[in-house]
Amino acid sequence: MTSFFGLKAQVINIEIKTELGSIMAELNPDKAPITVANFIKYIENHKFDSASFYRTVRMDNQPNNEVKIEVIQGGISYNRSVTSYPPIEHETTEKTGILHKDGVLSMARVGPGTATAEFFICIGDQPSLDFGGKRNPDGQGFATFGKVTKGMDIVKKIQQREDKNQYLVEKVKIYSISILK
């Protein structure tokens, strides 16, 4: 088995501690090695401590989008004291085989190869975010790398919070993201 930061390439369990409760997830380094290694680097260096969920995308708050999705987005972009690592290579869903199903974790990006520390969690199946999907005009989709195993109730609570143009009026604090041993 391949090793990433001393961890064997198997499912890696994590806990995302938020002010609303914990979200448990598993990461798939065997399917998405570059993306998982990047996410783990942020975890191990405590870059997600005092991060936040800051965006909610629901059917009712994207009136001008032809292709609608439902996700919550979080990361470090609103914490000015934390800097991002360089962007990573884009691992498409065609490469990883992890589709944007309910609870899947995926990297936010502008163009291919621009993902850093911003990630989102799918609420319901979101095939338009997969390789060949229509949400992003380049058709490359977004890089999936894991799935929520417990705490979708917390994800849905975050999604239903008050927003202004998809950005939460009150961000939800992420206290930490940690690897469970």
Coordinates of C-alpha atoms in Angstrom, one line a residue, residues 2-137:
T2 CA 1.1 3.5 -0.7
S3 CA 1.7 5.9 2.2
F4 CA 0.7 9.5 2.6
F5 CA 2.2 11.4 5.5
G6 CA 2.8 8.1 7.3
L7 CA -0.8 6.9 6.8
K8 CA -1.5 3.7 4.8
A9 CA -3.7 4.2 1.8
Q10 CA -7.0 3.1 3.1
V11 CA -10.0 5.0 4.3
I12 CA -9.0 7.8 6.6
N13 CA -11.6 8.8 9.2
I14 CA -11.9 12.5 10.1
E15 CA -14.0 14.7 12.4
I16 CA -15.0 18.2 11.5
K17 CA -15.9 19.9 14.8
T18 CA -18.3 22.8 14.3
E19 CA -20.2 25.1 16.6
L20 CA -23.3 23.1 15.6
G21 CA -21.8 19.7 16.2
S22 CA -19.5 17.2 14.6
I23 CA -19.5 15.9 11.1
M24 CA -17.7 12.5 10.6
A25 CA -16.3 11.7 7.2
E26 CA -14.0 9.2 5.5
L27 CA -11.3 10.2 3.0
N28 CA -10.3 7.9 0.1
P29 CA -6.5 8.3 -0.5
D30 CA -6.5 5.2 -2.8
K31 CA -8.9 6.9 -5.2
A32 CA -8.0 10.5 -4.8
P33 CA -4.3 10.5 -3.6
I34 CA -3.4 14.1 -4.5
T35 CA -6.6 15.7 -3.1
V36 CA -6.5 13.6 0.1
A37 CA -2.8 14.4 0.7
N38 CA -3.5 18.1 0.3
F39 CA -6.5 18.0 2.7
I40 CA -4.4 16.0 5.3
K41 CA -1.6 18.6 5.0
Y42 CA -4.1 21.3 6.0
I43 CA -5.4 19.1 8.9
E44 CA -1.9 18.2 10.2
N45 CA -0.8 21.8 10.1
H46 CA -4.0 23.0 11.9
K47 CA -4.9 25.3 9.0
F48 CA -8.6 24.4 9.4
D49 CA -8.6 25.4 13.1
S50 CA -10.9 28.5 13.2
A51 CA -12.0 28.0 9.6
S52 CA -15.7 28.2 8.8
F53 CA -18.6 27.1 6.6
Y54 CA -19.6 30.3 4.9
R55 CA -21.7 29.4 1.8
T56 CA -24.9 27.6 1.3
V57 CA -26.3 26.8 -2.1
R58 CA -30.0 25.7 -2.2
M59 CA -32.7 25.5 -4.8
D60 CA -34.2 28.8 -3.6
N61 CA -31.0 30.9 -3.7
Q62 CA -29.6 30.5 -7.2
P63 CA -32.4 31.9 -9.4
N64 CA -30.0 32.8 -12.3
N65 CA -28.2 29.5 -12.5
E66 CA -29.5 27.2 -15.2
V67 CA -27.9 24.2 -13.5
K68 CA -28.8 24.1 -9.9
I69 CA -26.9 22.3 -7.1
E70 CA -27.2 21.9 -3.3
V71 CA -24.0 22.1 -1.2
I72 CA -22.4 23.9 1.8
Q73 CA -19.0 25.3 1.3
G74 CA -16.2 25.9 3.9
G75 CA -12.5 26.5 4.3
I76 CA -10.0 29.1 5.3
S77 CA -10.7 31.9 2.9
Y78 CA -12.3 34.1 5.6
N79 CA -9.4 33.7 8.1
R80 CA -6.9 36.3 7.0
S81 CA -4.2 34.9 9.5
V82 CA -4.0 31.6 7.6
T83 CA -2.4 31.2 4.2
S84 CA -3.1 28.5 1.6
Y85 CA -0.6 26.1 0.2
P86 CA -0.1 26.1 -3.6
P87 CA -3.0 24.8 -5.7
I88 CA -3.1 21.1 -6.6
E89 CA -3.5 19.0 -9.7
H90 CA -7.2 18.4 -10.5
E91 CA -8.3 14.8 -10.0
T92 CA -11.6 14.5 -11.9
T93 CA -14.4 12.1 -11.0
E94 CA -13.6 10.2 -14.2
K95 CA -10.2 9.5 -12.6
T96 CA -11.3 8.8 -9.0
G97 CA -14.6 7.1 -9.6
I98 CA -16.1 9.0 -6.6
L99 CA -19.3 10.7 -7.9
H100 CA -21.0 13.7 -6.3
K101 CA -23.6 11.8 -4.3
D102 CA -25.3 12.8 -1.1
G103 CA -22.7 13.6 1.6
V104 CA -19.6 13.6 -0.7
L105 CA -16.8 16.0 0.0
S106 CA -15.3 17.8 -2.9
M107 CA -12.8 20.7 -3.6
A108 CA -14.0 24.1 -4.6
R109 CA -12.1 25.6 -7.5
V110 CA -12.2 28.3 -10.2
G111 CA -10.4 26.4 -13.0
P112 CA -8.7 23.0 -13.2
G113 CA -5.6 23.0 -11.0
T114 CA -6.7 25.9 -8.7
A115 CA -8.1 24.0 -5.6
T116 CA -6.4 24.8 -2.3
A117 CA -8.3 24.7 1.0
E118 CA -11.9 25.4 0.1
F119 CA -14.2 22.4 0.1
F120 CA -17.9 21.6 -0.1
I121 CA -20.3 18.8 1.0
C122 CA -23.1 17.7 -1.3
I123 CA -26.7 17.6 -0.1
G124 CA -28.4 15.0 -2.4
D125 CA -26.9 13.7 -5.6
Q126 CA -25.2 16.4 -7.7
P127 CA -24.3 14.8 -11.1
S128 CA -23.8 18.2 -12.7
L129 CA -20.6 18.6 -10.6
D130 CA -19.1 15.4 -12.0
F131 CA -16.7 15.2 -15.0
G132 CA -18.7 16.1 -18.0
G133 CA -21.3 17.9 -15.9
K134 CA -22.8 21.2 -16.8
R135 CA -22.3 23.3 -13.6
N136 CA -18.8 24.4 -14.7
P137 CA -18.4 25.4 -18.3

